[in-house]
Amino acid sequence: MAKFMDVHHGMVGITDQQLQEAHAADLAIQAEEGVTFEHAWADPTEGLIYCLSEAPDAEAVQRIHQRAGHPADEIHAVPLMA
Amino acid sequence: MAKFMDVHHGMVGITDQQLQEAHAADLAIQAEEGVTFEHAWADPTEGLIYCLSEAPDAEAVQRIHQRAGHPADEIHAVPLMA
C-alpha cells in the first residue's frame, strides 16, 4: 500500500454538498479496489480538489474516481510525509 | 483562520531527511505569523510537495515558507473539506 495525492481541475464553484457527495461516492466503492480515501480539500475559486488516499497503486485510485464519475487529472505517489 | 494547501515545484529527488528538515524549519517560526503547518506530503519523482496549513491568510503561509528558505509556488485556500 502507498499514499497518493490526486488532483481534480476545473471544479470552479463546487459547493460543500457537491464535495461531500463526490467523496461519499468514492467511499461507497473504494473497498472494491483496496483504496482508502482519507481526506479531500477543495478550492472552489480556482476549481481544484486535492484527495489524499492509501491504495495499492495509482491505477486503483483512478478506477474508483472514474467509476464514481470524477476521474482525477493528476495522481501523485507521495511516499514522503512530515 | 482558514485552511490552505500550498504546493512546491521542482523538488525532484527530495529525501525524507530534507522534507523533515524543511518542515521543522517551518514549525520553528510558524507561530510568529499565527500559522500551523499540519502535514506535508512529497512526490520526489515529480518533485512536488503539498503542505496543509491553518493560517490567517495565504500571505502569512508564504511569509513563513519564504523565511524558512522554501517559498511556495502555489497557495490555495481550501475552505471545503470532506
PDB file of C-alpha atoms in Angstrom:
ATOM      1  CA  MET A   1       0.000   0.000   0.000  1.00  0.00           C
ATOM      2  CA  ALA A   2       1.126   3.501  -0.742  1.00  0.00           C
ATOM      3  CA  LYS A   3      -0.052   7.057  -0.232  1.00  0.00           C
ATOM      4  CA  PHE A   4      -1.357   9.158  -3.113  1.00  0.00           C
ATOM      5  CA  MET A   5      -2.374  12.777  -3.626  1.00  0.00           C
ATOM      6  CA  ASP A   6      -4.652  13.230  -6.604  1.00  0.00           C
ATOM      7  CA  VAL A   7      -5.836  16.495  -8.066  1.00  0.00           C
ATOM      8  CA  HIS A   8      -9.018  17.420  -9.928  1.00  0.00           C
ATOM      9  CA  HIS A   9      -9.100  20.557 -12.081  1.00  0.00           C
ATOM     10  CA  GLY A  10     -11.981  22.594 -13.474  1.00  0.00           C
ATOM     11  CA  MET A  11     -14.170  22.412 -10.374  1.00  0.00           C
ATOM     12  CA  VAL A  12     -14.795  26.152 -10.073  1.00  0.00           C
ATOM     13  CA  GLY A  13     -17.799  26.840  -7.885  1.00  0.00           C
ATOM     14  CA  ILE A  14     -18.025  23.397  -6.314  1.00  0.00           C
ATOM     15  CA  THR A  15     -20.218  23.513  -3.220  1.00  0.00           C
ATOM     16  CA  ASP A  16     -19.726  21.802   0.095  1.00  0.00           C
ATOM     17  CA  GLN A  17     -22.643  19.486  -0.688  1.00  0.00           C
ATOM     18  CA  GLN A  18     -21.171  18.519  -4.056  1.00  0.00           C
ATOM     19  CA  LEU A  19     -17.823  17.757  -2.444  1.00  0.00           C
ATOM     20  CA  GLN A  20     -19.455  15.625   0.254  1.00  0.00           C
ATOM     21  CA  GLU A  21     -21.472  13.731  -2.368  1.00  0.00           C
ATOM     22  CA  ALA A  22     -18.436  13.131  -4.574  1.00  0.00           C
ATOM     23  CA  HIS A  23     -16.400  11.926  -1.606  1.00  0.00           C
ATOM     24  CA  ALA A  24     -19.250   9.655  -0.471  1.00  0.00           C
ATOM     25  CA  ALA A  25     -19.441   8.160  -3.981  1.00  0.00           C
ATOM     26  CA  ASP A  26     -15.748   7.253  -3.722  1.00  0.00           C
ATOM     27  CA  LEU A  27     -16.134   5.802  -0.225  1.00  0.00           C
ATOM     28  CA  ALA A  28     -19.078   3.654  -1.312  1.00  0.00           C
ATOM     29  CA  ILE A  29     -16.963   1.636  -3.759  1.00  0.00           C
ATOM     30  CA  GLN A  30     -13.350   2.170  -2.648  1.00  0.00           C
ATOM     31  CA  ALA A  31     -13.072  -1.226  -0.920  1.00  0.00           C
ATOM     32  CA  GLU A  32     -13.516  -2.975  -4.264  1.00  0.00           C
ATOM     33  CA  GLU A  33     -10.064  -1.733  -5.274  1.00  0.00           C
ATOM     34  CA  GLY A  34      -8.464  -1.748  -1.831  1.00  0.00           C
ATOM     35  CA  VAL A  35      -8.396   2.067  -1.733  1.00  0.00           C
ATOM     36  CA  THR A  36      -8.990   4.252   1.326  1.00  0.00           C
ATOM     37  CA  PHE A  37      -9.766   7.893   0.610  1.00  0.00           C
ATOM     38  CA  GLU A  38      -8.696   9.740   3.735  1.00  0.00           C
ATOM     39  CA  HIS A  39      -9.442  13.385   3.025  1.00  0.00           C
ATOM     40  CA  ALA A  40     -10.444  15.780   0.280  1.00  0.00           C
ATOM     41  CA  TRP A  41      -9.873  19.545   0.215  1.00  0.00           C
ATOM     42  CA  ALA A  42     -11.434  21.901  -2.307  1.00  0.00           C
ATOM     43  CA  ASP A  43     -10.595  25.374  -3.577  1.00  0.00           C
ATOM     44  CA  PRO A  44     -13.870  26.432  -5.275  1.00  0.00           C
ATOM     45  CA  THR A  45     -12.365  29.722  -6.501  1.00  0.00           C
ATOM     46  CA  GLU A  46      -9.620  28.125  -8.569  1.00  0.00           C
ATOM     47  CA  GLY A  47     -11.550  24.890  -9.096  1.00  0.00           C
ATOM     48  CA  LEU A  48      -9.068  22.485  -7.529  1.00  0.00           C
ATOM     49  CA  ILE A  49      -9.704  19.419  -5.410  1.00  0.00           C
ATOM     50  CA  TYR A  50      -6.961  17.515  -3.607  1.00  0.00           C
ATOM     51  CA  CYS A  51      -7.648  13.947  -2.442  1.00  0.00           C
ATOM     52  CA  LEU A  52      -5.370  12.002  -0.122  1.00  0.00           C
ATOM     53  CA  SER A  53      -5.640   8.228  -0.281  1.00  0.00           C
ATOM     54  CA  GLU A  54      -3.953   4.984   0.572  1.00  0.00           C
ATOM     55  CA  ALA A  55      -4.060   2.474  -2.253  1.00  0.00           C
ATOM     56  CA  PRO A  56      -2.263  -0.437  -3.918  1.00  0.00           C
ATOM     57  CA  ASP A  57      -1.323   1.807  -6.871  1.00  0.00           C
ATOM     58  CA  ALA A  58      -2.351   4.953  -8.767  1.00  0.00           C
ATOM     59  CA  GLU A  59      -4.463   2.953 -11.215  1.00  0.00           C
ATOM     60  CA  ALA A  60      -6.675   1.708  -8.377  1.00  0.00           C
ATOM     61  CA  VAL A  61      -7.222   5.300  -7.224  1.00  0.00           C
ATOM     62  CA  GLN A  62      -8.174   6.315 -10.755  1.00  0.00           C
ATOM     63  CA  ARG A  63     -10.539   3.349 -11.265  1.00  0.00           C
ATOM     64  CA  ILE A  64     -12.541   4.370  -8.186  1.00  0.00           C
ATOM     65  CA  HIS A  65     -12.612   8.049  -9.178  1.00  0.00           C
ATOM     66  CA  GLN A  66     -13.646   7.137 -12.733  1.00  0.00           C
ATOM     67  CA  ARG A  67     -16.413   4.785 -11.626  1.00  0.00           C
ATOM     68  CA  ALA A  68     -17.644   7.463  -9.200  1.00  0.00           C
ATOM     69  CA  GLY A  69     -17.883   9.874 -12.128  1.00  0.00           C
ATOM     70  CA  HIS A  70     -14.948  12.195 -11.466  1.00  0.00           C
ATOM     71  CA  PRO A  71     -11.620  10.976 -12.897  1.00  0.00           C
ATOM     72  CA  ALA A  72      -8.540  12.685 -11.467  1.00  0.00           C
ATOM     73  CA  ASP A  73      -6.403  14.969 -13.645  1.00  0.00           C
ATOM     74  CA  GLU A  74      -3.214  14.172 -11.724  1.00  0.00           C
ATOM     75  CA  ILE A  75      -2.281  11.333  -9.378  1.00  0.00           C
ATOM     76  CA  HIS A  76       0.992  11.553  -7.458  1.00  0.00           C
ATOM     77  CA  ALA A  77       2.565   8.936  -5.244  1.00  0.00           C
ATOM     78  CA  VAL A  78       3.619  10.756  -2.056  1.00  0.00           C
ATOM     79  CA  PRO A  79       5.906   8.320  -0.241  1.00  0.00           C
ATOM     80  CA  LEU A  80       7.378  11.037   1.996  1.00  0.00           C
ATOM     81  CA  MET A  81       5.379  12.677   4.753  1.00  0.00           C
ATOM     82  CA  ALA A  82       6.074  15.175   7.518  1.00  0.00           C
TER      83      ALA A  82
ATOM     84  CA  MET B   1      -8.348  31.281  10.396  1.00  0.00           C
ATOM     85  CA  ALA B   2      -8.593  29.312   7.190  1.00  0.00           C
ATOM     86  CA  LYS B   3      -7.180  26.172   5.673  1.00  0.00           C
ATOM     87  CA  PHE B   4      -4.583  26.295   2.884  1.00  0.00           C
ATOM     88  CA  MET B   5      -2.931  23.786   0.580  1.00  0.00           C
ATOM     89  CA  ASP B   6       0.337  25.054  -0.820  1.00  0.00           C
ATOM     90  CA  VAL B   7       2.455  23.402  -3.469  1.00  0.00           C
ATOM     91  CA  HIS B   8       6.197  23.472  -4.110  1.00  0.00           C
ATOM     92  CA  HIS B   9       7.539  22.524  -7.541  1.00  0.00           C
ATOM     93  CA  GLY B  10      10.987  21.490  -8.709  1.00  0.00           C
ATOM     94  CA  MET B  11      11.801  19.280  -5.722  1.00  0.00           C
ATOM     95  CA  VAL B  12      12.812  16.206  -7.722  1.00  0.00           C
ATOM     96  CA  GLY B  13      14.861  13.824  -5.609  1.00  0.00           C
ATOM     97  CA  ILE B  14      13.958  15.340  -2.241  1.00  0.00           C
ATOM     98  CA  THR B  15      14.838  12.910   0.541  1.00  0.00           C
ATOM     99  CA  ASP B  16      12.882  12.105   3.659  1.00  0.00           C
ATOM    100  CA  GLN B  17      15.509  13.897   5.756  1.00  0.00           C
ATOM    101  CA  GLN B  18      15.292  17.033   3.608  1.00  0.00           C
ATOM    102  CA  LEU B  19      11.497  17.042   3.917  1.00  0.00           C
ATOM    103  CA  GLN B  20      11.669  16.631   7.699  1.00  0.00           C
ATOM    104  CA  GLU B  21      14.219  19.451   7.966  1.00  0.00           C
ATOM    105  CA  ALA B  22      12.179  21.781   5.752  1.00  0.00           C
ATOM    106  CA  HIS B  23       9.013  21.050   7.743  1.00  0.00           C
ATOM    107  CA  ALA B  24      10.866  21.577  11.026  1.00  0.00           C
ATOM    108  CA  ALA B  25      12.132  24.946   9.755  1.00  0.00           C
ATOM    109  CA  ASP B  26       8.523  25.980   9.136  1.00  0.00           C
ATOM    110  CA  LEU B  27       7.349  24.727  12.524  1.00  0.00           C
ATOM    111  CA  ALA B  28      10.134  26.611  14.307  1.00  0.00           C
ATOM    112  CA  ILE B  29       8.821  30.021  13.217  1.00  0.00           C
ATOM    113  CA  GLN B  30       5.175  29.431  12.242  1.00  0.00           C
ATOM    114  CA  ALA B  31       3.775  30.877  15.495  1.00  0.00           C
ATOM    115  CA  GLU B  32       5.179  34.289  14.601  1.00  0.00           C
ATOM    116  CA  GLU B  33       2.571  34.530  11.822  1.00  0.00           C
ATOM    117  CA  GLY B  34      -0.190  32.522  13.509  1.00  0.00           C
ATOM    118  CA  VAL B  35       0.289  29.641  11.048  1.00  0.00           C
ATOM    119  CA  THR B  36       0.000  25.939  11.876  1.00  0.00           C
ATOM    120  CA  PHE B  37       1.518  23.576   9.321  1.00  0.00           C
ATOM    121  CA  GLU B  38      -0.366  20.336   9.780  1.00  0.00           C
ATOM    122  CA  HIS B  39       1.119  17.969   7.211  1.00  0.00           C
ATOM    123  CA  ALA B  40       3.424  17.824   4.230  1.00  0.00           C
ATOM    124  CA  TRP B  41       3.493  15.137   1.522  1.00  0.00           C
ATOM    125  CA  ALA B  42       6.207  14.805  -1.103  1.00  0.00           C
ATOM    126  CA  ASP B  43       6.433  13.172  -4.510  1.00  0.00           C
ATOM    127  CA  PRO B  44      10.215  13.015  -5.084  1.00  0.00           C
ATOM    128  CA  THR B  45       9.785  11.578  -8.589  1.00  0.00           C
ATOM    129  CA  GLU B  46       7.827  14.534  -9.948  1.00  0.00           C
ATOM    130  CA  GLY B  47       9.302  16.988  -7.482  1.00  0.00           C
ATOM    131  CA  LEU B  48       6.089  18.126  -5.813  1.00  0.00           C
ATOM    132  CA  ILE B  49       5.427  18.928  -2.178  1.00  0.00           C
ATOM    133  CA  TYR B  50       1.950  19.587  -0.782  1.00  0.00           C
ATOM    134  CA  CYS B  51       1.622  21.368   2.574  1.00  0.00           C
ATOM    135  CA  LEU B  52      -1.621  21.644   4.506  1.00  0.00           C
ATOM    136  CA  SER B  53      -1.875  24.503   6.967  1.00  0.00           C
ATOM    137  CA  GLU B  54      -4.217  26.626   9.001  1.00  0.00           C
ATOM    138  CA  ALA B  55      -3.435  30.315   8.822  1.00  0.00           C
ATOM    139  CA  PRO B  56      -4.887  33.848   8.943  1.00  0.00           C
ATOM    140  CA  ASP B  57      -4.295  34.234   5.176  1.00  0.00           C
ATOM    141  CA  ALA B  58      -2.188  32.962   2.265  1.00  0.00           C
ATOM    142  CA  GLU B  59       0.368  35.738   2.749  1.00  0.00           C
ATOM    143  CA  ALA B  60       1.155  34.500   6.264  1.00  0.00           C
ATOM    144  CA  VAL B  61       1.749  30.987   4.886  1.00  0.00           C
ATOM    145  CA  GLN B  62       4.100  32.396   2.266  1.00  0.00           C
ATOM    146  CA  ARG B  63       5.997  34.570   4.736  1.00  0.00           C
ATOM    147  CA  ILE B  64       6.838  31.514   6.858  1.00  0.00           C
ATOM    148  CA  HIS B  65       7.824  29.408   3.842  1.00  0.00           C
ATOM    149  CA  GLN B  66       9.971  32.245   2.475  1.00  0.00           C
ATOM    150  CA  ARG B  67      11.736  32.885   5.760  1.00  0.00           C
ATOM    151  CA  ALA B  68      12.351  29.128   6.088  1.00  0.00           C
ATOM    152  CA  GLY B  69      14.012  29.213   2.680  1.00  0.00           C
ATOM    153  CA  HIS B  70      11.436  27.490   0.514  1.00  0.00           C
ATOM    154  CA  PRO B  71       8.733  29.810  -0.890  1.00  0.00           C
ATOM    155  CA  ALA B  72       5.645  28.054  -2.218  1.00  0.00           C
ATOM    156  CA  ASP B  73       4.839  28.100  -5.939  1.00  0.00           C
ATOM    157  CA  GLU B  74       1.078  27.905  -5.358  1.00  0.00           C
ATOM    158  CA  ILE B  75      -1.084  28.625  -2.315  1.00  0.00           C
ATOM    159  CA  HIS B  76      -4.748  27.686  -2.428  1.00  0.00           C
ATOM    160  CA  ALA B  77      -7.403  28.432   0.143  1.00  0.00           C
ATOM    161  CA  VAL B  78      -9.307  25.171   0.676  1.00  0.00           C
ATOM    162  CA  PRO B  79     -12.436  26.131   2.618  1.00  0.00           C
ATOM    163  CA  LEU B  80     -14.213  22.871   1.744  1.00  0.00           C
ATOM    164  CA  MET B  81     -13.193  19.537   3.259  1.00  0.00           C
ATOM    165  CA  ALA B  82     -14.506  16.002   3.182  1.00  0.00           C
TER     166      ALA B  82
END
